[in-house]
Every structure is written in structure tokens, then in C-alpha cells.
Coordinates of C-alpha atoms and ligand atoms in Angstrom, one line a residue:
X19 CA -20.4 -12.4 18.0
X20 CA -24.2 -12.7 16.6
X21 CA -25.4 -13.1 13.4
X22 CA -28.9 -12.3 12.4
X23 CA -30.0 -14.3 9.3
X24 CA -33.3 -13.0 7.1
X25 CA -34.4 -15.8 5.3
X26 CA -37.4 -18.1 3.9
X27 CA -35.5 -21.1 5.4
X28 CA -34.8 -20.6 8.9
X29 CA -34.4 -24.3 9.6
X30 CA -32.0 -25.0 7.3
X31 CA -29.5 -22.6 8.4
X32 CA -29.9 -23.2 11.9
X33 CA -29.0 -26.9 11.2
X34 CA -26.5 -25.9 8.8
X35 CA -24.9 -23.7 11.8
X36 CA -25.6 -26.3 14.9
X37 CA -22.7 -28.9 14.3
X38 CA -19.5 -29.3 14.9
X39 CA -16.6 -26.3 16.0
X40 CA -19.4 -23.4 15.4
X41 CA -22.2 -25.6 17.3
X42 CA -19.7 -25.8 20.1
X43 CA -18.7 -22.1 19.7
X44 CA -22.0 -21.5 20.0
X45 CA -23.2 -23.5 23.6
X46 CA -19.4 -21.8 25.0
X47 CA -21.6 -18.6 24.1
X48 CA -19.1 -17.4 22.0
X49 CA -21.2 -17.3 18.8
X50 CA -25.3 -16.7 18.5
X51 CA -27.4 -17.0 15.4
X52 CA -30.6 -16.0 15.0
X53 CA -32.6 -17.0 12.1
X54 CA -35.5 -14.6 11.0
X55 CA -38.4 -15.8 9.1
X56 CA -38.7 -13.1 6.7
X57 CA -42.3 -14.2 6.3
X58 CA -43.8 -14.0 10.0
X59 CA -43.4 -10.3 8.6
X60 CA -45.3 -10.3 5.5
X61 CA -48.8 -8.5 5.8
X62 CA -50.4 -10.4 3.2
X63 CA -52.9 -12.9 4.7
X64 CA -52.0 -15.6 2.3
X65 CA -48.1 -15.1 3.4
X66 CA -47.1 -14.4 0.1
X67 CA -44.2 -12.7 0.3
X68 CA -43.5 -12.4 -3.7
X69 CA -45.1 -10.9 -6.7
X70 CA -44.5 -10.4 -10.5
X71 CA -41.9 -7.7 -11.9
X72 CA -43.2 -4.2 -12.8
X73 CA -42.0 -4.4 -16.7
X74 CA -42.2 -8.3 -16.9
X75 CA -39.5 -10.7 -16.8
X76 CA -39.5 -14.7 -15.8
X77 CA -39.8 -15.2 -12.3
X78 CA -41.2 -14.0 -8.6
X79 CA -39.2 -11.3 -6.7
X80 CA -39.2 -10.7 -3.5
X81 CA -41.3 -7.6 -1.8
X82 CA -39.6 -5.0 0.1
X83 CA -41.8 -4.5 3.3
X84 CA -41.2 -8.2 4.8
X85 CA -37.5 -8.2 4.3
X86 CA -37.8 -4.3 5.9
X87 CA -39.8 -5.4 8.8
X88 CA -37.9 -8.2 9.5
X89 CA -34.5 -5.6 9.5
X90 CA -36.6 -3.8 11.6
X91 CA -37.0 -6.5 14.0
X92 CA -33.4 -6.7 14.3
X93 CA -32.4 -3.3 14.1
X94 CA -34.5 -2.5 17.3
X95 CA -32.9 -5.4 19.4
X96 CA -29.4 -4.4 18.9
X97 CA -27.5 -3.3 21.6
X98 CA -23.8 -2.4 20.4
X99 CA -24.9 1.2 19.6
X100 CA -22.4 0.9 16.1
X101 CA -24.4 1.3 12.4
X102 CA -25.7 -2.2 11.9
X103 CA -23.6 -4.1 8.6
X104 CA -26.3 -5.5 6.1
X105 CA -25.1 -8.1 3.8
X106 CA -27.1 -9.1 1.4
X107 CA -26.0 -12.3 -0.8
X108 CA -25.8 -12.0 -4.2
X109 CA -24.0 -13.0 -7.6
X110 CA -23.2 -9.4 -8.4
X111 CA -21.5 -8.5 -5.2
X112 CA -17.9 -7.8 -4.1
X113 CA -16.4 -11.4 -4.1
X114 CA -16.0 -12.9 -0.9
X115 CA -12.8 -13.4 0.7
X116 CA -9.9 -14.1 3.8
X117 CA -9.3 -10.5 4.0
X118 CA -13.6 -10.0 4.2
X119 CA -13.5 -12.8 6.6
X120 CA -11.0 -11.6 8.8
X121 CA -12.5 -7.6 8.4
X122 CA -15.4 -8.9 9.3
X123 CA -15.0 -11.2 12.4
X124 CA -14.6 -7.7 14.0
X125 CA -18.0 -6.3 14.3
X126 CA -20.2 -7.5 17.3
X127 CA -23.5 -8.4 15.1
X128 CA -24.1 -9.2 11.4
X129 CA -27.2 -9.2 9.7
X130 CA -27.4 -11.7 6.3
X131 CA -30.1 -11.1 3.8
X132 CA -31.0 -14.2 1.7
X133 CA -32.7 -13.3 -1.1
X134 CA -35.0 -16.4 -3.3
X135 CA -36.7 -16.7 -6.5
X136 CA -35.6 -14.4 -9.3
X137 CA -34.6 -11.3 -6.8
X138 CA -35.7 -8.6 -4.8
X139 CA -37.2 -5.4 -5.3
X140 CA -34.2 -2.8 -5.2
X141 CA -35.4 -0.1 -2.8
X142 CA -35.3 -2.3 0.5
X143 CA -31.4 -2.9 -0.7
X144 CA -31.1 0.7 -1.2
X145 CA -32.3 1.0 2.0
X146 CA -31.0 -0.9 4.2
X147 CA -27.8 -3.1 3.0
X148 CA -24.3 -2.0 3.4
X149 CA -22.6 -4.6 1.7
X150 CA -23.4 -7.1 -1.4
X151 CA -21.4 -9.6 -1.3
X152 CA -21.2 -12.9 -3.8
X153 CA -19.1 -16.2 -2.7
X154 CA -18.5 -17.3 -6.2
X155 CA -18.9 -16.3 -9.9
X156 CA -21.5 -19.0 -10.1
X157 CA -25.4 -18.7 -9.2
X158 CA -27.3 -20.6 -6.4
X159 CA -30.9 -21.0 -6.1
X160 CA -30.8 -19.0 -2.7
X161 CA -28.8 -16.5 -0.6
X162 CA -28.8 -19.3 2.7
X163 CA -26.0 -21.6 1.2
X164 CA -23.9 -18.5 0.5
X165 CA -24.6 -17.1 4.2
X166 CA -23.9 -20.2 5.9
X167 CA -20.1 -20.2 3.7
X168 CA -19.5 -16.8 5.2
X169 CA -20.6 -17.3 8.7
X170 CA -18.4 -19.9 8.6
X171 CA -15.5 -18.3 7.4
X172 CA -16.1 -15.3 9.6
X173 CA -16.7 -17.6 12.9
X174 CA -13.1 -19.2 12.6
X175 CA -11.5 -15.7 12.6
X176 CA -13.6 -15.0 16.1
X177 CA -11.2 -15.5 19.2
X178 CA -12.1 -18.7 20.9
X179 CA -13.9 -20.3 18.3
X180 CA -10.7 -22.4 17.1
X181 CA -8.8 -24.1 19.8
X182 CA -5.6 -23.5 18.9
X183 CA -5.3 -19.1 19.0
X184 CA -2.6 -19.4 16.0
X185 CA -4.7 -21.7 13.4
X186 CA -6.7 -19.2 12.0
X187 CA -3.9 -17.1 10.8
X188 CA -1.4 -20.0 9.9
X189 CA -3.8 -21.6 7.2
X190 CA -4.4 -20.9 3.7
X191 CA -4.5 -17.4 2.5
X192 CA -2.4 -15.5 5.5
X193 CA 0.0 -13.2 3.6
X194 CA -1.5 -14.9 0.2
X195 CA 0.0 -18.2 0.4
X196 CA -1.5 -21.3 0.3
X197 CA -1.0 -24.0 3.2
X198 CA 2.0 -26.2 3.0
X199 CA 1.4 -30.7 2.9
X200 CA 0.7 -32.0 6.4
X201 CA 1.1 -35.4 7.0
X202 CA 0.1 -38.4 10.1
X203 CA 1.0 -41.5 11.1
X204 CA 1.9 -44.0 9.0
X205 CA 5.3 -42.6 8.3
X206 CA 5.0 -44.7 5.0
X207 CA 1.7 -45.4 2.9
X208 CA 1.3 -47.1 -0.2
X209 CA 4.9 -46.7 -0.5
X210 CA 4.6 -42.7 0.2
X211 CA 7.4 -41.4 3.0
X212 CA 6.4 -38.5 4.9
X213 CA 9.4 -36.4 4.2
X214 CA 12.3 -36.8 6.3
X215 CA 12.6 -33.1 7.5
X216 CA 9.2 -33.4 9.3
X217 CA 10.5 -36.5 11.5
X218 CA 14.0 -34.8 11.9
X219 CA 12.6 -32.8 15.1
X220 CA 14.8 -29.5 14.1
X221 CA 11.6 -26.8 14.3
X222 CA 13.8 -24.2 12.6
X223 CA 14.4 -26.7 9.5
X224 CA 10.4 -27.7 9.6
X225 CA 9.6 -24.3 8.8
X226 CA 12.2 -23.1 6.2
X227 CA 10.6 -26.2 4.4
X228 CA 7.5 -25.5 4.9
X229 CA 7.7 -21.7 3.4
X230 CA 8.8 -23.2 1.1
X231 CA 6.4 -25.9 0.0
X232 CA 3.6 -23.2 0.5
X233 CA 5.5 -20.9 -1.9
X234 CA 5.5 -23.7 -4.6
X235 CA 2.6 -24.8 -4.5
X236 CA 0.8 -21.1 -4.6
X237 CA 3.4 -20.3 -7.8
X238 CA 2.0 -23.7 -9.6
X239 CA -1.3 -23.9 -8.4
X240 CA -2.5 -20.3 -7.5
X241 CA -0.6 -17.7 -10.1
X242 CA -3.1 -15.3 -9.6
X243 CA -2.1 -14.8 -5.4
X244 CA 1.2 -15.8 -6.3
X245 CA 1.3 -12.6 -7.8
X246 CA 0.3 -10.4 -4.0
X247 CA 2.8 -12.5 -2.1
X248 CA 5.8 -10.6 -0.4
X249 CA 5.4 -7.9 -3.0
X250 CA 7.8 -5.8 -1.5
X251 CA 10.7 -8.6 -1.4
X252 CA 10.0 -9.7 -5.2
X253 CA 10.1 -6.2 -6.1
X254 CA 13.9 -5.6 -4.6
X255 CA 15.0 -8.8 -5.9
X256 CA 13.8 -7.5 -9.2
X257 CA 15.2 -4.0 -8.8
X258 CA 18.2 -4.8 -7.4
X259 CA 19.5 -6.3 -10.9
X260 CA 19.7 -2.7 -11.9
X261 CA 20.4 -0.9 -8.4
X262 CA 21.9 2.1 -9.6
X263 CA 19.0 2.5 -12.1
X264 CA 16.4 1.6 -9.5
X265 CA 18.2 2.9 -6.2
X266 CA 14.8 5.5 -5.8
X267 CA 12.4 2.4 -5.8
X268 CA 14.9 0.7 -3.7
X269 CA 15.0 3.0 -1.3
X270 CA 11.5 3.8 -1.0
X271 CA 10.6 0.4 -0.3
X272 CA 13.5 -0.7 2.3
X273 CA 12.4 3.5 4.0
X274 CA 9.0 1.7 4.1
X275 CA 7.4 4.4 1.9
X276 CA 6.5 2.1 -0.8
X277 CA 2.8 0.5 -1.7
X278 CA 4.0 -2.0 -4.0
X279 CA 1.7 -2.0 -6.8
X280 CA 2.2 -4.8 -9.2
X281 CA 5.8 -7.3 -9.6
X282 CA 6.2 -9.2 -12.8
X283 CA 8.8 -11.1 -14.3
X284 CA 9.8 -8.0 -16.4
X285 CA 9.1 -4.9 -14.0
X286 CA 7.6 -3.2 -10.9
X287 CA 5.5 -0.6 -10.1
X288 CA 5.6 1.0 -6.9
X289 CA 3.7 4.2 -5.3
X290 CA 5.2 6.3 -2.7
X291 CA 2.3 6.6 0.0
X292 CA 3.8 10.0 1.5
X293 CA 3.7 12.0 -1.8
X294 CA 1.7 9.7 -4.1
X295 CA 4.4 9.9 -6.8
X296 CA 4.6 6.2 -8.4
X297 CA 7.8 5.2 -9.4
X298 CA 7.4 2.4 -12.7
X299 CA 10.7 0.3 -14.7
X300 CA 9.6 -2.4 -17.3
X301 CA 11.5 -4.4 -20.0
X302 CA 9.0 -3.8 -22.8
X303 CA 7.1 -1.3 -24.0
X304 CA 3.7 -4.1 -23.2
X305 CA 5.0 -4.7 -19.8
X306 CA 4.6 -1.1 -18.6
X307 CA 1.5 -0.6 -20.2
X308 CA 0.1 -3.7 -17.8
X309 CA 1.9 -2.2 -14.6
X310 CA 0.6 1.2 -16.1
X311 CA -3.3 -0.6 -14.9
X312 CA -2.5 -0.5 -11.3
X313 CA -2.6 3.5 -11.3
X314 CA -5.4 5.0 -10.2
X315 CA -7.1 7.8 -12.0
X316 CA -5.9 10.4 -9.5
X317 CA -2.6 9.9 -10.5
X318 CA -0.3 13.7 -10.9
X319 CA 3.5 12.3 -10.9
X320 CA 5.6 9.5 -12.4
X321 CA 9.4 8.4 -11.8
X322 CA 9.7 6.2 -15.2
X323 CA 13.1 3.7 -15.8
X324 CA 12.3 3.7 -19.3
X325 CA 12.0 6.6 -22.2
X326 CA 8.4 4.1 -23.8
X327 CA 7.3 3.6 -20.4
X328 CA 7.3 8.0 -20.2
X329 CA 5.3 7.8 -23.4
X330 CA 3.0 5.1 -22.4
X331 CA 2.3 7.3 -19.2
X332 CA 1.8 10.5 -21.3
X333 CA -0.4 8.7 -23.9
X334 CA -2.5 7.2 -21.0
X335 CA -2.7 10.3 -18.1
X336 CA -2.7 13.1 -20.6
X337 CA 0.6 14.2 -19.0
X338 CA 3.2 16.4 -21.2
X339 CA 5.9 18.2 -19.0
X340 CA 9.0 15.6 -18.5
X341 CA 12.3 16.4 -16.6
X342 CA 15.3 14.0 -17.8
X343 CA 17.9 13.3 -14.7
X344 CA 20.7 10.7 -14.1
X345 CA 20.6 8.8 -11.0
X346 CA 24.1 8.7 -8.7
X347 CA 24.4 6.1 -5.8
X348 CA 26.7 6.6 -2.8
X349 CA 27.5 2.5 -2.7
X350 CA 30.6 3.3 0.1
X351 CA 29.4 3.1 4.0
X352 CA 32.6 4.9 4.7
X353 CA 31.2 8.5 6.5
X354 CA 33.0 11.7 5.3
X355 CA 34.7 13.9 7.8
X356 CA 32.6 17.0 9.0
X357 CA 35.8 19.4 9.5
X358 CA 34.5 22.8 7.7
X359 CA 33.9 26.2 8.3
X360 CA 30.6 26.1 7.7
X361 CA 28.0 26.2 10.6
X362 CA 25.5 23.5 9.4
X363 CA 22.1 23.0 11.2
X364 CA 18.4 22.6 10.1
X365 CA 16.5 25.1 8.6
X366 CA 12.6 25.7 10.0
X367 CA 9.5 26.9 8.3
X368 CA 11.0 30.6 8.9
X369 CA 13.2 30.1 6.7
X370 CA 10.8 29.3 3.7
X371 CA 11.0 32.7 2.1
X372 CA 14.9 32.0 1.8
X373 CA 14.7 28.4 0.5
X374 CA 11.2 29.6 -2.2
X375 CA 13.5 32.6 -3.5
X376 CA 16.2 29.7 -4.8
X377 CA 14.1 26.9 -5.1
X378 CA 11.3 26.2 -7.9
X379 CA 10.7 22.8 -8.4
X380 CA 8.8 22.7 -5.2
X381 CA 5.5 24.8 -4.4
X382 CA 5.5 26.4 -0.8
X383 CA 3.3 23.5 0.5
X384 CA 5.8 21.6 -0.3
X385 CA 8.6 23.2 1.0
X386 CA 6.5 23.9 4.2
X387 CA 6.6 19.9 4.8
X388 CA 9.9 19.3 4.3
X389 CA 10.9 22.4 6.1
X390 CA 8.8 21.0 9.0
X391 CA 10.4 17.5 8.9
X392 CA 13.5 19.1 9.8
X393 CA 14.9 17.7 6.2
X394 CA 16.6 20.9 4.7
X395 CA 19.8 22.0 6.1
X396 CA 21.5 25.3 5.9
X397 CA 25.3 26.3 5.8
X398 CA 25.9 29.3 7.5
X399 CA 29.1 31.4 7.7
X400 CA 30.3 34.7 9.3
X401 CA 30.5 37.6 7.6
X402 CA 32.4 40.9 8.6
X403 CA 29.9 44.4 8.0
X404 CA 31.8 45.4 4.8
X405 CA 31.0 41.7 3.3
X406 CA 27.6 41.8 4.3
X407 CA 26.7 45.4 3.1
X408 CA 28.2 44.1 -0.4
X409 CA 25.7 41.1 -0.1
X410 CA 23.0 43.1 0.3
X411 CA 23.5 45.4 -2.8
X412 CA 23.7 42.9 -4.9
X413 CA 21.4 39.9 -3.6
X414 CA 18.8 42.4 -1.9
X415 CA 18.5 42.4 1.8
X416 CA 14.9 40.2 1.8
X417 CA 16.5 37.0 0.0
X418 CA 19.3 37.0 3.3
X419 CA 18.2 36.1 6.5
X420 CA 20.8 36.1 9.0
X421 CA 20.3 35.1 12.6
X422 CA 20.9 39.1 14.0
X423 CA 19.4 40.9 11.3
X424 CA 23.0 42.0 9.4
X425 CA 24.8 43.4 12.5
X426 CA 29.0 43.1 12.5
X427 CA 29.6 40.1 11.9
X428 CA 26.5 38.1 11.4
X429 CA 25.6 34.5 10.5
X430 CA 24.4 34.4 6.6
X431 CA 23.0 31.2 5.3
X432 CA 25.6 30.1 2.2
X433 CA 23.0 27.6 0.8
X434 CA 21.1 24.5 1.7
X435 CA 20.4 20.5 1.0
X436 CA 17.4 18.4 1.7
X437 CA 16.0 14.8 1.3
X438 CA 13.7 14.7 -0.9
X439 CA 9.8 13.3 0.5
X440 CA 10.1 10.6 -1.7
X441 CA 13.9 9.9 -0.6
X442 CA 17.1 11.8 -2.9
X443 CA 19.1 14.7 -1.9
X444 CA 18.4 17.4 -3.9
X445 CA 17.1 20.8 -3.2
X446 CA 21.1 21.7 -3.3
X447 CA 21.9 25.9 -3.7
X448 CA 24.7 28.0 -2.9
X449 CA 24.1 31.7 -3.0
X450 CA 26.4 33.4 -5.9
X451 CA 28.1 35.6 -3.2
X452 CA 29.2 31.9 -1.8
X453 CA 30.4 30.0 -3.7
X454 CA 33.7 27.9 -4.9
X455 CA 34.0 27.8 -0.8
X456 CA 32.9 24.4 -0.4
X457 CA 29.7 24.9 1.1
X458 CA 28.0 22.4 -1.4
X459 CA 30.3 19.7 -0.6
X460 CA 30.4 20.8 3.3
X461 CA 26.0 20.2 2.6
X462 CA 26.3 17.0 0.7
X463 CA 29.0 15.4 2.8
X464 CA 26.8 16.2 6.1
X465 CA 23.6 15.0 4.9
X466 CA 25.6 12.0 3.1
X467 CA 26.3 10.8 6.8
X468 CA 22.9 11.5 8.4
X469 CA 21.7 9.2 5.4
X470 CA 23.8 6.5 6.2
X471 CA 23.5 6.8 9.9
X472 CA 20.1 6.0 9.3
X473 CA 20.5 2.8 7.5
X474 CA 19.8 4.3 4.4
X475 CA 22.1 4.7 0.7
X476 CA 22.4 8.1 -0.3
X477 CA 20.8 8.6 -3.8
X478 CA 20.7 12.0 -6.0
X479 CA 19.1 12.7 -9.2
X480 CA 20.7 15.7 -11.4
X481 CA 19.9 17.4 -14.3
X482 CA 22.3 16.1 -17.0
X483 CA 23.1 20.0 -18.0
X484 CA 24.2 20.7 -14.0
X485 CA 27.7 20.0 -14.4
X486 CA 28.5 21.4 -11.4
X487 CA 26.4 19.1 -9.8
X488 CA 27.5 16.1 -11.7
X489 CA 31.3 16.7 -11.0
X490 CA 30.6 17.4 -7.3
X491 CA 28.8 13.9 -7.5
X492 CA 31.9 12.4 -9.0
X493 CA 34.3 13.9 -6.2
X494 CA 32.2 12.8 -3.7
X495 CA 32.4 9.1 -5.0
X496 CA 28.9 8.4 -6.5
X497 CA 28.4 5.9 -9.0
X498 CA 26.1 7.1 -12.1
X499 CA 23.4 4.6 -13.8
X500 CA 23.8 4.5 -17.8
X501 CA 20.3 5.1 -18.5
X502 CA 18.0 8.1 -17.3
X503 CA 15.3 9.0 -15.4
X504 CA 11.9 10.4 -16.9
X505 CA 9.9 12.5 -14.4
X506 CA 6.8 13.1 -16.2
X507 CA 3.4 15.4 -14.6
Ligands
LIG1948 N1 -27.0 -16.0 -4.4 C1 -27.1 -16.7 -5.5 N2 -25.9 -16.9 -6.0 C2 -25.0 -16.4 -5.1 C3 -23.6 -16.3 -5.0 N3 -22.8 -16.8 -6.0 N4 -23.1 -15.6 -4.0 C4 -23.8 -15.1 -3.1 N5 -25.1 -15.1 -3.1 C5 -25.7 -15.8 -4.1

């Protein structure tokens, strides 16, 4: 990997750079640096290569057209054919970290811009960096020191540069944790033991201890990463002390739909990355309003465990239109027996004119997708001419499709299920003509076991005024959660 640093100071980044594990990367020919003397550039014949501000103001800035010559200089001698990355050092940029470090130990070249005196003039910024980035809330008197802490960092995420391939990735920061205590030889110091686990020679024991030292010490010393580590596990730990309430979040998370947003000690906020619909529960009326700050302003749909958190949510988005449900979990693994008269098999974006006509809490988009996931099943049953002529008066031939256009004895679709994007069954109908035959509980049971078959618990949410629904639920063995659901958009 080369760098390219621009700077008033070549020699002291070169030293800087020259020792130790990046000196030796460096003769291995795995790293190059190349310092630029931004004033070799400058076209003034005194080498100035700063004036005053336009408006006044204390200080010297830097002129654009050595810094922009000297990016030329570089620009022309690279070889990788990619956009050259700028970076140009500075207190006001994005602040420097692992996750930069290890984004950025992929390119082939960097170029570092090291600004002095009070600044530099904007338009060779706007020009040519790509990225401002600061290594501290703090201000240095130059850009070099702050170069030299990045290259650093970077260099030790380049293959080859450490000895050992897994170090990089073991240390401090990987998966937001902070490095467990090593210990050498002496076994005791000052009266200090190393602890016993590390002399013990059981490598499964080492690590289960040191996990958990690194998780300690992050909670005590580093809240604020503490916070980002194994969202996803904090968050079922949390949800699961409510698992009928929470069973959606649940789910979403173990299906591996879930961006966990935010876990605190008194709720979660998750957002499901297939249909962006974020899912929120909190104990207090505050707590949701700081898992509320994770949203983004794009935000159309939210799941809320709480009635306040709803309000919060329509106070904050602007939002006004909220459906109440009651969440019912199939706990049981047991599968349901499949014996019925009803032909079940997936429906396909063909049938979408069938499954609109009954359905209106989805647009056609949407029905399009789950059509096409092969996620909505139909029931389908025979039906003798006489029966099907009857049908047709009184449903309208258009809202029936049947797999030979109505001859003797044709297939007609009874109804359908589906799984929700975001995970439920739902979408359940049964023609009028077709019901009290059992096709819903012939649907439910079917998908039921595909659900399970899949790893996954079977989850509905149901309008509290569909009793049908709810006593279907009830046969069927679901367990209800005491509080509701607020779907607010
Ligand atoms: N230049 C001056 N202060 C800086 C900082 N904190 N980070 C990066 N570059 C700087």
C-alpha cells in the first residue's frame, strides 16, 4: 500500500514512519510512503506558500495552488486506475476510527493533506479532498502528527504488516470490545498472581474468561461502545422478558432481518432492513423518546410495544393513522397434521388480481413481492358446474380464477395465507362462498409447519374486532400477549 503525504515537513514524517513494524513493512515492500514538499510547488520566488485572510482574521492560511500542484504531482503518478482518496486532516472532520482504519487499509494509495498555520483556503479542499477526517476533539498545531496516527493505524490492518495474520482483528475495538489483561513471566509480582485460568492450559477455558474480562472492562471503562456490542444478543435478552409481547422483534432478529438500532436497560429499537418498518418497546415514556433518536428522517412505518411510545412517534414523524392488534405466539414445536381437502400450494404474481380484490392493507407492489417470494398460499377445492355457476353470480367471474377457466369441475381458490415481509402470518381470507369448511385452519395449520420447519415460531397479529380470527388463534393453540400492538404510518 502507498501513502502520499503533502506536507511542509517532509522529514519529520518520514522519520516518524521509518522505525519499527512499519519501517520493516516498508524494506519487505509491503508499505511505501512518499512525502511531498508542498513547497517545491509554490510559484512564489520567496517560497512563501501562505498569505493573509480575505476578510481578516489572526493568522496565515495556506494558498491553494502549491497544495494543488503538489496533488497534481501525485495524481499523475498513480497507477491503480481507481478515483484517488484525499484526506485532508483536520479538527472538524469525521472522527477517526477502527472501522476507518480497517475501511481504509483497502485502497492501494492514500494521499494525506497536512494543513499549517491557521488553515487553508477552501476551494483546493473543495477540489480535491474526499475525506476530512479529525483524530481527536482536540487541536494540533499541524495536520503531520494526525497523518502519521492514521497511517499507523491503517498500516496494521494491511496483510503482512503484523506478523501474526490474527492480531489485527483480535485487539481492541473488533466487534467494539476492548482487549482483555495479558500477562508474562513472573507468574507472581509484587505479590500479583497471573490468574490461574491462564496457567491451567485448557484453551477453551482461556477464552470464555477472556470474553469475559473484555466485556467488563468495556461496560466499566468504555459505556459509550459498551453500548454497540452484540446488539443483536442484548436486544433478545431484553425482549425475551416479554416474548409474547416482543415475539415480532424476536423473530426479526433471530430471521436475521433485523438492524439493531439502539439497546438500553429499559428498551430496544430495531429496524427491519427488508421493509424498513422499525419495530420500538420501552419502559418509559423518556426511554422511547431516546430510542426514538436512532430513526432516520425517512422513516414511513412503526411497530410500537407501548400506547406513549405511539404518541411519542406521532408527535415526532407527523404520523396519525394507527392500527391496534394483539400479538398470538405458537410456543408448541408439535407440527399439525395436513389431512384436508383442500389442495394447498403457492400462489404466483398471476394470481395478484385475486389476492388485491380481498386484500387492502397491502398496495400491489407489495403484494407483487410477496407474491414473488413464493410466501402466499392458496386453498383450492373442486367445484361441480352448478356450484361454480352459483359462484360466479354472486362473487363475479373476474374475482375467481380457477386453474381451467370454470369448466365441470374446476379448481377454485377458497382463500389464502402469507408471511408477512417483516415475519407474521397474516394476509388470511376465505371467500364467502367458502367458508365454515375449514379452509382457514387447513391455511394456518400448513403454513404453521412450514414456519417451524424453518426454525422459526409462528407469530400473528389480529385485529382485536376479528373474532373469527382470534378464536381460530385459540383453537389452534396460540398464546395471546396482554398488551397491544400500535402500528402507526
Ligand atoms: N489538525 C489539527 N488538529 C487536528 C485533529 N484533531 N485531527 C486531525 N487533524 C488536525
Amino acid at each position: 500500500m502507498r501513502f502520499h503525504i503533502l506536507t511542509l515537513f517532509p522529514e519529520m514524517v518520514l522519520q516518524g514512519l521509518a522505525t519499527s513494524i512499519l519501517g520493516r513493512a516498508c524494506e519487505k515492500g509491503i508499505l511505501s510512503f512518499d512525502a511531498v514538499n508542498i513547497r517545491d510547488f509554490t510559484q512564489d520566488k520567496h517560497g512563501r506558500v501562505d498569505d493573509y485572510p480575505y476578510g481578516g482574521g489572526a493568522g496565515m492560511l495556506m494558498q491553494a495552488q502549491p497544495i494543488y500542484d503538489a496533488w497534481r504531482s501525485v495524481a499523475h503518478g498513480c497507477t491503480s486506475g481507481r478515483p484517488l482518496r484525499v484526506i485532508y486532516l483536520t479538527p472538524q472532520g469525521k472522527v477517526f476510527d477502527q472501522k476507518m482504519a480497517r475501511e481504509m487499509a483497502q485502497e492501494e494509495e492514500l494521499v494525506f493533506v497536512c494543513g499549517h498555520y491557521e488553515g487553508v483556503d477552501e476551494r483546493v479542499l473543495e477540489e480535491i479532498v474526499t475525506d476530512r477526517v479529525s483524530i481527536g476533539d482536540y487541536v494540533l498545531t499541524g495536520g503531520e502528527l494526525a497523518a502519521m496516527v492514521m497511517i499507523d493505524a491503517i498500516s496494521r490492518m494491511v496483510p503482512g504488516v503484523l506478523n501474526n495474520a490474527q492480531s489485527g482483528e483480535t485487539e481492541s475495538f473488533h466487534e467494539n470490545l476492548l482487549e482483555y489483561p495479558q500477562y508474562t513471566r513472573p507468574e507472581v509480582w509484587r505479590g500479583r498472581a497471573v490468574p490461574s485460568v491462564l496457567l491451567g492450559g485448557d484453551h477453551a477455558k482461556v477464552d470464555a474468561w477472556r470474553l469475559e474480562r473484555s466485556v467488563e472492562r468495556t461496560r466499566r471503562w468504555r459505556p459509550d461502545l459498551y453500548e454497540r456490542y452484540d446488539l443483536p444478543g442484548r436486544a433478545l435478552a431484553y425482549l425475551l422478558r416479554d416474548r409474547l409481547l416482543h415475539m415480532d422483534m424476536i423473530e426479526n432478529i433471530r430471521r436475521g432481518q433485523a438492524e439493531v438500532l439502539a439497546v438500553r436497560e429499559d428498551g430496544v429499537i430495531i429496524r427491519d432492513v427488508t421493509t424498513g418498518i422499525y419495530m420500538i418497546t420501552a419502559e418509559t415514556k423518556d426511554a422511547g423518546e431516546r430510542l426514538l433518536s436512532f430513526v432516520g428522517t425517512q422513516a414511513e412505518v412503526f411497530a410500537c410495544h407501548q400506547d406513549f411510545v405511539m404518541e411519542s412517534v406521532a408527535a415526532r414523524f407527523q404520523k396519525s393513522y394507527v392500527n391496534e392488534c394483539l400479538q398470538a405466539v405458537y410456543t408448541r414445536k408439535q407440527k399439525f397434521s395436513e389431512e384436508t381437502p383442500f389442495l394447498i400450494r403457492p400462489l404466483t404474481e398471476e394470481d395478484l388480481e385475486l389476492v388485491a380484490a380481498h386484500y387492502e392493507l397491502y398496495t400491489k407492489e407489495k403484494l407483487c413481492a410477496v407474491l414473488r417470494k413464493g410466501a402466499v398460499f392458496g386453498a383450492f377445492l373442486r367445484q361441480s358446474v352448478d356450484e361454480c355457476m352459483k359462484d360466479r353470480e354472486e362473487n363475479g367471474a373476474d374475482k375467481i380464477r380457477s386453474d381451467d377457466g370454470g369448466k365441470i369441475d374446476s379448481l377454485i381458490c377458497a382463500g389464502f395465507i402469507g408471511t408477512h415481509e417483516e415475519g407474521g402470518i397474516g394476509l388470511l381470507y376465505v371467500r364467502k362462498a367458502c367458508r365454515r369448511q375449514g379452509a382457514a385452519e387447513a391455511l394456518e395449520k400448513f403454513l404453521i409447519n412450514r414456519t417451524l420447519e424453518k426454525g422459526w415460531t409462528p407469530y400473528v397479529q389480529i385485529f382485536p374486532e376479528n373474532e373469527a380470527s382470534l378464536r381460530l388463534q385459540e383453537k389452534l393453540g396460540f398464546r395471546f400477549s396482554r398488551k397491544k400492538i400500535y402500528w402507526i404510518s
